[in-house]
């Protein structure tokens, strides 16, 4: 059977055969027959905005692969920094490449004193750390003016290193400012996740953050969050990058998209939801309210995964490991009960709603000592690698500036009426 579709314009009887390539049909072909008929797809539910060779997702089969490598293998055997390299450069690094990469990231973790003193400390005392991060990342572009040379590869690669390296420093800086504690400078003798935990929690002992099991668990969580093809934040990254904005400004835009509660803000909402449920006895009533349309079950459902979210399965295992070290999060029992009730309920089953990556990640972060406000920041740190991989890919593809169309539904032409006549 031909791998194509035939489109007929019933107004004229004209037809056109459009080949199916890589699972899609080209809008350029469609345009040959139907130049002024636009696809109406506001949430991009049926639109492929690009081709990409970075991340593959099969939502029905629960498959997630970075550059062809299954997420399960990467989570088990790799490290976040190695995965970041893989996403950005397309191949796993050789030992020499990896040593250089680790060295470069480690030696670009410091932030300019003005970023810390004048910028971060200029925020109101109760500023949300994600708002601080988004602004600080955009502000970095004013410190590295050469970043505008986006087609100079070594210059662009330098900004990639800076962004990945400085994200944890900015995140810890935002957090410590928000609780009135002095900033801790990066420690170049530590690994990526370990250094972040130190900048966050030194010198406290309320959680065992020095335990290598926790830095390992955080590193795995970073791997799981490093990329997820064209989600809202990454689509924003590509949209802004298509205007050839510098990588700092584009990363800030992607982080702003991630901030929303429907996206990276969901794990924060999960914890707030579990607190509001309060006890196992209230689970059934809460689920009944959700089914009656009173709010959503946070951490459930996904635009792409309609069977299971493979990240959620790995996260559940990590949760067990973390709780062995930190003690169990008291909200875990409510979460488990909620999952059990929802997965046995036809409302959720028929709509293919399963726990997503955010359902358990918040519980782990909380047990590790992270405050709820910083959860989305924990997502932005590793996702920076994915955003930058897409930024680089888009430039290589020489893609046109992103400029969708609209279907106008407003008033027809009418004459202006002076204010005294209205
Ligand atoms: N709780 C209850 N009902 C839900 C939920 C939920 N979490 N998610 C979807 N539904 C229902 C909708 O009400 C709708 O029902 P209907 O057909 O009777 O109207 C149906 O399932 C389809 O929902 P849509 O909103 O059309 O699905 P969409 O793909 O647009 O939304 C989303 C996906 C935003 C993730 C949604 O499932 C949701 O809001 N989940 C809760 C928030 C969340 O966990 N976000 C994290 C996503 S993962 C990430 O960003 C890392």
CSV table of C-alpha atoms and ligand atoms in Angstrom, one decimal:
chain,number,residue,atom,x,y,z
A,1,UNK,CA,0.0,0.0,0.0
A,2,UNK,CA,1.3,3.5,-0.9
A,3,UNK,CA,2.6,5.4,2.1
A,4,UNK,CA,0.6,8.5,1.3
A,5,UNK,CA,-2.7,10.3,1.8
A,6,UNK,CA,-4.9,11.8,-0.9
A,7,UNK,CA,-6.6,15.1,-0.2
A,8,UNK,CA,-9.5,16.2,-2.3
A,9,UNK,CA,-10.9,19.8,-2.3
A,10,UNK,CA,-14.6,19.2,-2.6
A,11,UNK,CA,-15.2,22.7,-3.7
A,12,UNK,CA,-13.2,22.1,-6.9
A,13,UNK,CA,-12.8,18.4,-7.1
A,14,UNK,CA,-9.0,18.8,-7.3
A,15,UNK,CA,-6.9,16.1,-5.5
A,16,UNK,CA,-3.4,15.9,-4.4
A,17,UNK,CA,-1.4,12.9,-3.1
A,18,UNK,CA,0.9,13.7,-0.2
A,19,UNK,CA,3.6,11.2,0.9
A,20,UNK,CA,3.8,10.2,4.5
A,21,UNK,CA,7.4,10.8,5.6
A,22,UNK,CA,8.7,9.8,9.1
A,23,UNK,CA,5.1,9.4,10.3
A,24,UNK,CA,4.1,12.9,9.1
A,25,UNK,CA,2.8,14.8,6.0
A,26,UNK,CA,4.4,18.0,4.9
A,27,UNK,CA,2.4,21.2,5.2
A,28,UNK,CA,4.3,22.4,2.1
A,29,UNK,CA,2.6,19.7,0.1
A,30,UNK,CA,-0.8,20.6,1.5
A,31,UNK,CA,-0.2,24.2,0.7
A,32,UNK,CA,0.1,23.4,-3.1
A,33,UNK,CA,-3.6,22.5,-3.1
A,34,UNK,CA,-5.0,24.4,-0.1
A,35,UNK,CA,-2.8,27.5,0.3
A,36,UNK,CA,-5.3,29.5,2.4
A,37,UNK,CA,-6.8,26.6,4.5
A,38,UNK,CA,-5.0,26.5,7.8
A,39,UNK,CA,-4.9,23.6,10.3
A,40,UNK,CA,-6.8,24.7,13.5
A,41,UNK,CA,-4.7,23.0,16.2
A,42,UNK,CA,-4.4,25.5,19.2
A,43,UNK,CA,-2.7,23.0,21.6
A,44,UNK,CA,-0.5,21.4,18.9
A,45,UNK,CA,-2.3,18.1,19.6
A,46,UNK,CA,-1.8,16.9,16.0
A,47,UNK,CA,1.0,19.1,14.7
A,48,UNK,CA,4.7,18.1,14.3
A,49,UNK,CA,6.4,21.5,14.7
A,50,UNK,CA,9.8,20.1,13.7
A,51,UNK,CA,11.8,16.9,12.9
A,52,UNK,CA,14.4,16.0,15.6
A,53,UNK,CA,16.9,13.3,16.3
A,54,UNK,CA,17.3,14.0,20.0
A,55,UNK,CA,14.5,12.2,22.0
A,56,UNK,CA,12.1,9.5,20.9
A,57,UNK,CA,8.9,8.9,22.8
A,58,UNK,CA,6.3,6.3,22.0
A,59,UNK,CA,3.4,7.3,24.3
A,60,UNK,CA,1.4,4.1,23.7
A,61,UNK,CA,4.3,1.8,24.4
A,62,UNK,CA,5.7,3.8,27.3
A,63,UNK,CA,9.0,4.3,25.5
A,64,UNK,CA,11.5,7.1,26.2
A,65,UNK,CA,14.9,7.1,24.5
A,66,UNK,CA,17.7,9.8,24.3
A,67,UNK,CA,19.5,9.6,21.0
A,68,UNK,CA,18.3,5.9,20.8
A,69,UNK,CA,19.4,4.9,24.3
A,70,UNK,CA,16.5,3.6,26.5
A,71,UNK,CA,15.9,5.8,29.6
A,72,UNK,CA,16.0,2.7,31.8
A,73,UNK,CA,19.6,1.9,30.7
A,74,UNK,CA,20.8,5.5,31.1
A,75,UNK,CA,19.2,5.8,34.5
A,76,UNK,CA,20.8,2.6,35.6
A,77,UNK,CA,24.3,3.0,34.1
A,78,UNK,CA,25.0,6.6,33.1
A,79,UNK,CA,25.4,10.0,34.9
A,80,UNK,CA,23.6,13.3,34.3
A,81,UNK,CA,26.7,15.0,32.9
A,82,UNK,CA,27.3,12.1,30.4
A,83,UNK,CA,23.6,12.3,29.4
A,84,UNK,CA,23.8,16.0,28.9
A,85,UNK,CA,26.8,15.5,26.6
A,86,UNK,CA,24.9,12.8,24.7
A,87,UNK,CA,21.8,15.0,24.2
A,88,UNK,CA,23.8,18.0,23.0
A,89,UNK,CA,26.4,16.3,20.8
A,90,UNK,CA,24.5,13.2,19.7
A,91,UNK,CA,26.9,10.5,20.9
A,92,UNK,CA,28.2,9.2,24.3
A,93,UNK,CA,31.6,10.9,25.0
A,94,UNK,CA,34.9,9.0,24.8
A,95,UNK,CA,36.8,8.9,28.1
A,96,UNK,CA,38.9,12.0,27.0
A,97,UNK,CA,35.9,13.9,25.8
A,98,UNK,CA,34.1,13.2,29.1
A,99,UNK,CA,37.0,14.3,31.2
A,100,UNK,CA,37.2,17.6,29.3
A,101,UNK,CA,33.4,18.1,29.5
A,102,UNK,CA,33.4,17.4,33.3
A,103,UNK,CA,36.3,19.7,33.8
A,104,UNK,CA,34.7,22.5,31.7
A,105,UNK,CA,31.3,22.2,33.5
A,106,UNK,CA,33.0,22.1,36.9
A,107,UNK,CA,35.1,25.2,36.2
A,108,UNK,CA,32.2,27.3,35.0
A,109,UNK,CA,29.9,26.9,38.0
A,110,UNK,CA,30.8,30.3,39.5
A,111,UNK,CA,28.5,33.3,39.0
A,112,UNK,CA,29.6,36.9,38.6
A,113,UNK,CA,29.4,38.8,41.9
A,114,UNK,CA,27.0,41.3,40.4
A,115,UNK,CA,24.6,38.5,39.5
A,116,UNK,CA,24.5,37.4,43.2
A,117,UNK,CA,24.8,40.7,45.0
A,118,UNK,CA,23.0,43.2,42.9
A,119,UNK,CA,20.6,41.0,41.0
A,120,UNK,CA,19.6,38.0,43.2
A,121,UNK,CA,19.7,40.0,46.4
A,122,UNK,CA,17.6,42.7,44.8
A,123,UNK,CA,14.5,40.5,44.8
A,124,UNK,CA,11.8,40.9,47.5
A,125,UNK,CA,12.5,38.6,50.5
A,126,UNK,CA,9.7,36.2,49.6
A,127,UNK,CA,10.3,36.0,45.9
A,128,UNK,CA,9.5,32.6,44.3
A,129,UNK,CA,12.9,30.9,43.5
A,130,UNK,CA,11.6,30.0,40.0
A,131,UNK,CA,10.8,33.6,39.2
A,132,UNK,CA,14.3,34.5,40.4
A,133,UNK,CA,15.9,31.8,38.3
A,134,UNK,CA,14.0,32.8,35.1
A,135,UNK,CA,15.1,36.4,35.5
A,136,UNK,CA,18.7,35.6,36.5
A,137,UNK,CA,19.2,33.3,33.5
A,138,UNK,CA,17.9,36.1,31.2
A,139,UNK,CA,20.2,38.5,32.9
A,140,UNK,CA,23.3,36.3,32.3
A,141,UNK,CA,23.0,37.3,28.6
A,142,UNK,CA,24.1,40.8,29.6
A,143,UNK,CA,27.3,39.4,31.2
A,144,UNK,CA,28.4,37.4,28.1
A,145,UNK,CA,27.9,39.7,25.2
A,146,UNK,CA,29.7,37.3,22.8
A,147,UNK,CA,26.7,34.9,23.3
A,148,UNK,CA,25.0,36.7,20.4
A,149,UNK,CA,27.4,35.1,18.0
A,150,UNK,CA,25.2,32.0,17.9
A,151,UNK,CA,26.7,30.7,14.6
A,152,UNK,CA,30.3,30.7,16.0
A,153,UNK,CA,30.4,27.1,17.2
A,154,UNK,CA,33.1,27.4,19.9
A,155,UNK,CA,31.4,30.5,21.3
A,156,UNK,CA,28.0,28.8,21.4
A,157,UNK,CA,29.5,25.7,23.0
A,158,UNK,CA,31.0,27.9,25.7
A,159,UNK,CA,27.5,29.3,26.5
A,160,UNK,CA,26.2,25.8,26.6
A,161,UNK,CA,28.8,24.9,29.3
A,162,UNK,CA,28.1,28.0,31.2
A,163,UNK,CA,24.4,27.5,31.3
A,164,UNK,CA,24.5,23.9,32.4
A,165,UNK,CA,27.2,24.7,35.0
A,166,UNK,CA,25.6,27.8,36.5
A,167,UNK,CA,22.0,26.6,36.8
A,168,UNK,CA,22.6,24.7,40.1
A,169,UNK,CA,24.6,27.7,41.5
A,170,UNK,CA,21.8,30.2,40.6
A,171,UNK,CA,19.2,27.7,42.0
A,172,UNK,CA,21.0,27.4,45.3
A,173,UNK,CA,21.6,31.1,45.4
A,174,UNK,CA,17.9,31.8,44.9
A,175,UNK,CA,17.0,29.3,47.7
A,176,UNK,CA,19.5,30.6,50.3
A,177,UNK,CA,18.5,34.2,49.7
A,178,UNK,CA,14.8,33.2,50.2
A,179,UNK,CA,15.5,31.9,53.6
A,180,UNK,CA,18.0,34.6,54.6
A,181,UNK,CA,21.1,32.4,54.6
A,182,UNK,CA,24.5,33.4,53.2
A,183,UNK,CA,25.4,32.0,49.8
A,184,UNK,CA,27.8,29.0,49.5
A,185,UNK,CA,30.3,29.1,46.6
A,186,UNK,CA,30.6,26.0,44.4
A,187,UNK,CA,33.1,23.4,45.4
A,188,UNK,CA,35.1,22.2,42.4
A,189,UNK,CA,36.1,19.0,44.1
A,190,UNK,CA,32.5,17.7,44.1
A,191,UNK,CA,30.4,16.1,41.4
A,192,UNK,CA,27.5,17.9,39.8
A,193,UNK,CA,24.6,16.7,42.1
A,194,UNK,CA,26.8,16.5,45.2
A,195,UNK,CA,28.0,20.1,44.7
A,196,UNK,CA,24.4,21.3,44.3
A,197,UNK,CA,23.3,19.6,47.5
A,198,UNK,CA,26.3,21.2,49.3
A,199,UNK,CA,25.4,24.7,48.0
A,200,UNK,CA,21.8,24.2,49.1
A,201,UNK,CA,22.3,22.6,52.6
A,202,UNK,CA,25.7,23.3,54.0
A,203,UNK,CA,26.1,23.4,57.1
A,204,UNK,CA,22.8,21.8,58.2
A,205,UNK,CA,22.2,18.2,59.2
A,206,UNK,CA,18.4,18.1,59.1
A,207,UNK,CA,18.7,15.7,56.1
A,208,UNK,CA,21.5,13.3,55.3
A,209,UNK,CA,22.5,15.3,52.1
A,210,UNK,CA,26.1,14.3,52.4
A,211,UNK,CA,25.1,10.6,51.9
A,212,UNK,CA,26.3,9.6,48.4
A,213,UNK,CA,23.0,7.7,48.0
A,214,UNK,CA,21.2,11.0,47.9
A,215,UNK,CA,23.5,12.6,45.4
A,216,UNK,CA,23.2,9.5,43.2
A,217,UNK,CA,19.3,9.6,43.5
A,218,UNK,CA,19.3,13.3,42.5
A,219,UNK,CA,21.6,12.5,39.6
A,220,UNK,CA,19.2,9.9,38.4
A,221,UNK,CA,16.3,12.3,38.7
A,222,UNK,CA,18.3,14.8,36.7
A,223,UNK,CA,18.8,12.1,33.9
A,224,UNK,CA,15.0,11.4,33.9
A,225,UNK,CA,14.2,15.1,33.5
A,226,UNK,CA,17.0,16.0,31.0
A,227,UNK,CA,14.8,16.0,27.9
A,228,UNK,CA,11.3,15.1,26.8
A,229,UNK,CA,11.1,16.3,23.2
A,230,UNK,CA,8.6,19.0,22.3
A,231,UNK,CA,6.9,19.7,25.6
A,232,UNK,CA,5.7,23.2,26.3
A,233,UNK,CA,9.1,24.4,27.6
A,234,UNK,CA,11.1,22.9,24.8
A,235,UNK,CA,8.7,24.1,22.2
A,236,UNK,CA,9.1,27.5,23.6
A,237,UNK,CA,12.9,27.1,23.5
A,238,UNK,CA,12.7,26.3,19.8
A,239,UNK,CA,10.2,29.1,19.1
A,240,UNK,CA,12.4,31.7,20.7
A,241,UNK,CA,15.6,30.2,19.2
A,242,UNK,CA,14.0,30.5,15.8
A,243,UNK,CA,14.2,34.3,16.1
A,244,UNK,CA,18.0,33.8,16.8
A,245,UNK,CA,17.8,35.2,20.3
A,246,UNK,CA,20.9,34.3,22.4
A,247,UNK,CA,20.9,31.0,24.3
A,248,UNK,CA,20.5,32.7,27.8
A,249,UNK,CA,17.4,34.6,26.7
A,250,UNK,CA,15.9,31.5,25.0
A,251,UNK,CA,16.6,29.3,28.0
A,252,UNK,CA,14.9,31.9,30.3
A,253,UNK,CA,11.8,31.7,28.0
A,254,UNK,CA,11.8,27.9,28.2
A,255,UNK,CA,12.2,28.1,31.9
A,256,UNK,CA,9.3,30.5,32.1
A,257,UNK,CA,7.1,28.0,30.3
A,258,UNK,CA,8.2,25.3,32.6
A,259,UNK,CA,7.1,27.4,35.6
A,260,UNK,CA,3.4,26.8,35.0
A,261,UNK,CA,1.4,24.4,37.2
A,262,UNK,CA,0.3,22.4,34.1
A,263,UNK,CA,3.9,21.7,33.3
A,264,UNK,CA,7.0,21.7,35.6
A,265,UNK,CA,5.0,23.2,38.5
A,266,UNK,CA,2.9,20.0,38.8
A,267,UNK,CA,5.1,18.2,41.4
A,268,UNK,CA,4.7,21.3,43.7
A,269,UNK,CA,0.9,20.9,43.2
A,270,UNK,CA,1.1,17.2,44.0
A,271,UNK,CA,2.5,18.0,47.5
A,272,UNK,CA,0.0,20.7,48.1
A,273,UNK,CA,-2.8,18.3,47.0
A,274,UNK,CA,-1.5,15.5,49.3
A,275,UNK,CA,-1.4,18.0,52.2
A,276,UNK,CA,-4.9,19.1,51.5
A,277,UNK,CA,-6.2,15.5,51.4
A,278,UNK,CA,-4.5,15.2,54.8
A,279,UNK,CA,-5.3,11.5,55.6
A,280,UNK,CA,-6.0,8.2,53.9
A,281,UNK,CA,-9.6,8.4,55.0
A,282,UNK,CA,-10.1,11.4,52.7
A,283,UNK,CA,-8.8,9.8,49.6
A,284,UNK,CA,-12.1,8.4,48.3
A,285,UNK,CA,-13.9,11.7,48.8
A,286,UNK,CA,-11.1,13.6,47.0
A,287,UNK,CA,-11.2,11.2,44.0
A,288,UNK,CA,-15.0,11.6,43.9
A,289,UNK,CA,-14.5,15.4,43.8
A,290,UNK,CA,-12.0,15.1,40.9
A,291,UNK,CA,-14.5,13.0,39.0
A,292,UNK,CA,-17.2,15.6,39.7
A,293,UNK,CA,-15.0,18.1,37.9
A,294,UNK,CA,-13.7,19.9,41.1
A,295,UNK,CA,-10.1,20.1,40.2
A,296,UNK,CA,-7.6,17.6,38.8
A,297,UNK,CA,-5.7,14.7,40.3
A,298,UNK,CA,-2.2,16.4,40.1
A,299,UNK,CA,0.6,14.2,38.9
A,300,UNK,CA,-1.8,12.1,36.8
A,301,UNK,CA,-2.3,12.2,33.0
A,302,UNK,CA,0.0,13.1,30.2
A,303,UNK,CA,-0.4,14.5,26.7
A,304,UNK,CA,1.8,11.8,25.2
A,305,UNK,CA,1.9,8.8,27.6
A,306,UNK,CA,-1.4,7.0,27.5
A,307,UNK,CA,-0.3,3.7,29.0
A,308,UNK,CA,2.4,4.5,31.6
A,309,UNK,CA,5.1,7.1,32.0
A,310,UNK,CA,8.5,5.1,32.0
A,311,UNK,CA,10.0,7.9,34.2
A,312,UNK,CA,7.4,7.3,36.9
A,313,UNK,CA,8.3,3.7,37.1
A,314,UNK,CA,12.1,4.4,37.6
A,315,UNK,CA,11.2,7.2,40.1
A,316,UNK,CA,9.2,4.9,42.3
A,317,UNK,CA,12.3,2.7,42.7
A,318,UNK,CA,14.4,5.7,43.5
A,319,UNK,CA,11.8,6.8,46.1
A,320,UNK,CA,12.3,3.5,47.9
A,321,UNK,CA,16.1,4.0,47.9
A,322,UNK,CA,15.9,7.6,49.2
A,323,UNK,CA,13.3,6.8,51.9
A,324,UNK,CA,15.7,4.1,53.2
A,325,UNK,CA,18.2,6.9,53.9
A,326,UNK,CA,15.9,9.8,54.9
A,327,UNK,CA,13.0,7.9,56.4
A,328,UNK,CA,9.6,7.7,54.7
A,329,UNK,CA,7.8,10.8,53.6
A,330,UNK,CA,4.6,10.8,55.7
A,331,UNK,CA,2.6,11.8,52.6
A,332,UNK,CA,3.7,8.6,50.8
A,333,UNK,CA,0.9,6.5,52.2
A,334,UNK,CA,-1.7,9.0,50.9
A,335,UNK,CA,0.0,9.0,47.5
A,336,UNK,CA,0.0,5.2,47.3
A,337,UNK,CA,-3.6,5.0,48.3
A,338,UNK,CA,-4.5,7.7,45.8
A,339,UNK,CA,-2.7,5.8,43.0
A,340,UNK,CA,-4.4,2.5,44.0
A,341,UNK,CA,-7.9,4.1,44.1
A,342,UNK,CA,-7.4,6.0,40.8
A,343,UNK,CA,-6.0,3.1,38.9
A,344,UNK,CA,-9.0,0.9,39.8
A,345,UNK,CA,-11.5,3.6,38.8
A,346,UNK,CA,-13.1,3.6,35.4
A,347,UNK,CA,-12.9,7.5,35.1
A,348,UNK,CA,-9.1,7.4,35.1
A,349,UNK,CA,-8.7,4.0,33.3
A,350,UNK,CA,-11.0,5.0,30.4
A,351,UNK,CA,-9.2,8.4,30.0
A,352,UNK,CA,-5.8,6.6,30.1
A,353,UNK,CA,-4.7,8.7,33.1
A,354,UNK,CA,-1.7,7.2,34.9
A,355,UNK,CA,0.8,8.6,37.4
A,356,UNK,CA,3.3,10.9,35.5
A,357,UNK,CA,6.9,11.8,36.5
A,358,UNK,CA,5.6,14.4,38.9
A,359,UNK,CA,3.5,12.1,41.1
A,360,UNK,CA,6.5,10.8,43.0
A,361,UNK,CA,9.3,13.2,42.3
A,362,UNK,CA,7.9,15.8,44.8
A,363,UNK,CA,7.8,13.3,47.6
A,364,UNK,CA,11.5,12.4,47.0
A,365,UNK,CA,12.5,16.0,46.8
A,366,UNK,CA,10.6,16.8,50.0
A,367,UNK,CA,12.3,13.8,51.8
A,368,UNK,CA,15.7,15.1,50.6
A,369,UNK,CA,15.0,18.4,52.4
A,370,UNK,CA,14.0,20.6,49.4
A,371,UNK,CA,11.2,23.0,50.1
A,372,UNK,CA,8.2,22.8,47.8
A,373,UNK,CA,8.9,26.2,46.2
A,374,UNK,CA,12.1,24.9,44.7
A,375,UNK,CA,10.7,21.8,43.0
A,376,UNK,CA,10.3,23.4,39.5
A,377,UNK,CA,13.8,24.8,39.8
A,378,UNK,CA,15.0,21.2,40.3
A,379,UNK,CA,13.3,20.4,37.0
A,380,UNK,CA,14.9,23.4,35.2
A,381,UNK,CA,18.5,22.4,36.2
A,382,UNK,CA,18.7,19.2,34.2
A,383,UNK,CA,16.2,20.3,31.5
A,384,UNK,CA,18.7,23.0,30.5
A,385,UNK,CA,20.7,20.2,28.7
A,386,UNK,CA,17.6,19.2,26.7
A,387,UNK,CA,16.7,22.8,25.9
A,388,UNK,CA,20.3,23.5,24.6
A,389,UNK,CA,20.3,20.3,22.6
A,390,UNK,CA,17.2,21.6,20.8
A,391,UNK,CA,18.7,25.1,20.5
A,392,UNK,CA,21.7,23.7,18.7
A,393,UNK,CA,19.7,21.3,16.5
A,394,UNK,CA,17.4,24.1,15.4
A,395,UNK,CA,20.3,26.3,14.3
A,396,UNK,CA,21.8,23.3,12.4
A,397,UNK,CA,18.4,22.7,10.7
A,398,UNK,CA,18.4,26.4,9.5
A,399,UNK,CA,14.7,26.5,10.4
A,400,UNK,CA,12.5,29.4,9.4
A,401,UNK,CA,11.4,31.8,12.2
A,402,UNK,CA,8.4,30.1,13.9
A,403,UNK,CA,5.3,32.0,12.9
A,404,UNK,CA,2.0,30.1,13.2
A,405,UNK,CA,-1.3,31.3,11.6
A,406,UNK,CA,-4.6,32.1,13.3
A,407,UNK,CA,-8.2,31.7,12.3
A,408,UNK,CA,-9.7,35.1,12.8
A,409,UNK,CA,-13.1,35.0,14.6
A,410,UNK,CA,-13.5,38.6,15.7
A,411,UNK,CA,-15.7,41.4,14.5
A,412,UNK,CA,-16.1,42.3,10.8
A,413,UNK,CA,-14.9,45.7,9.7
A,414,UNK,CA,-16.7,48.5,11.5
A,415,UNK,CA,-16.4,52.3,11.9
A,416,UNK,CA,-14.8,53.9,14.9
A,417,UNK,CA,-17.3,55.6,17.2
A,418,UNK,CA,-16.1,58.7,19.2
A,419,UNK,CA,-16.2,58.2,23.0
A,420,UNK,CA,-19.1,60.8,23.4
A,421,UNK,CA,-21.2,58.7,21.0
A,422,UNK,CA,-20.9,55.4,22.9
B,1,LIG,N1,-7.3,14.5,36.8
B,1,LIG,C1,-8.6,14.4,36.4
B,1,LIG,N2,-9.0,14.4,35.1
B,1,LIG,C2,-8.0,14.5,34.2
B,1,LIG,C3,-6.7,14.7,34.5
B,1,LIG,C4,-6.3,14.7,35.9
B,1,LIG,N3,-5.0,14.9,36.3
B,1,LIG,N4,-6.0,14.9,33.4
B,1,LIG,C5,-6.8,14.8,32.4
B,1,LIG,N5,-8.1,14.6,32.9
B,1,LIG,C6,-9.3,14.4,32.1
B,1,LIG,C7,-9.9,15.7,31.5
B,1,LIG,O1,-10.8,16.3,32.4
B,1,LIG,C8,-10.5,15.2,30.2
B,1,LIG,O2,-11.7,14.6,30.6
B,1,LIG,P1,-13.0,14.7,29.6
B,1,LIG,O3,-12.6,14.0,28.3
B,1,LIG,O4,-14.1,14.1,30.3
B,1,LIG,O5,-13.1,16.2,29.4
B,1,LIG,C9,-9.6,14.1,29.8
B,1,LIG,O6,-9.0,13.5,31.0
B,1,LIG,C10,-8.5,14.5,28.8
B,1,LIG,O7,-7.8,15.6,29.4
B,1,LIG,P2,-7.0,16.7,28.6
B,1,LIG,O8,-7.0,18.0,29.5
B,1,LIG,O9,-7.7,16.9,27.3
B,1,LIG,O10,-5.6,16.1,28.4
B,1,LIG,P3,-4.3,16.9,28.0
B,1,LIG,O11,-3.5,16.0,27.2
B,1,LIG,O12,-4.7,18.2,27.4
B,1,LIG,O13,-3.6,17.3,29.4
B,1,LIG,C11,-2.2,17.2,31.3
B,1,LIG,C12,-2.5,16.7,29.9
B,1,LIG,C13,-2.1,18.8,31.2
B,1,LIG,C14,-0.9,16.7,31.8
B,1,LIG,C15,-3.4,16.8,32.2
B,1,LIG,O14,-3.4,15.4,32.3
B,1,LIG,C16,-3.3,17.4,33.6
B,1,LIG,O15,-3.7,18.6,33.8
B,1,LIG,N6,-2.7,16.7,34.6
B,1,LIG,C17,-2.5,17.2,35.9
B,1,LIG,C18,-1.2,18.1,36.0
B,1,LIG,C19,0.0,17.3,35.8
B,1,LIG,O16,0.3,16.3,36.5
B,1,LIG,N7,0.9,17.9,34.9
B,1,LIG,C20,2.3,17.3,34.7
B,1,LIG,C21,2.4,16.8,33.3
B,1,LIG,S1,4.0,15.9,33.1
B,1,LIG,C22,5.1,17.2,33.0
B,1,LIG,O17,4.9,18.3,32.6
B,1,LIG,C23,6.4,16.8,33.4
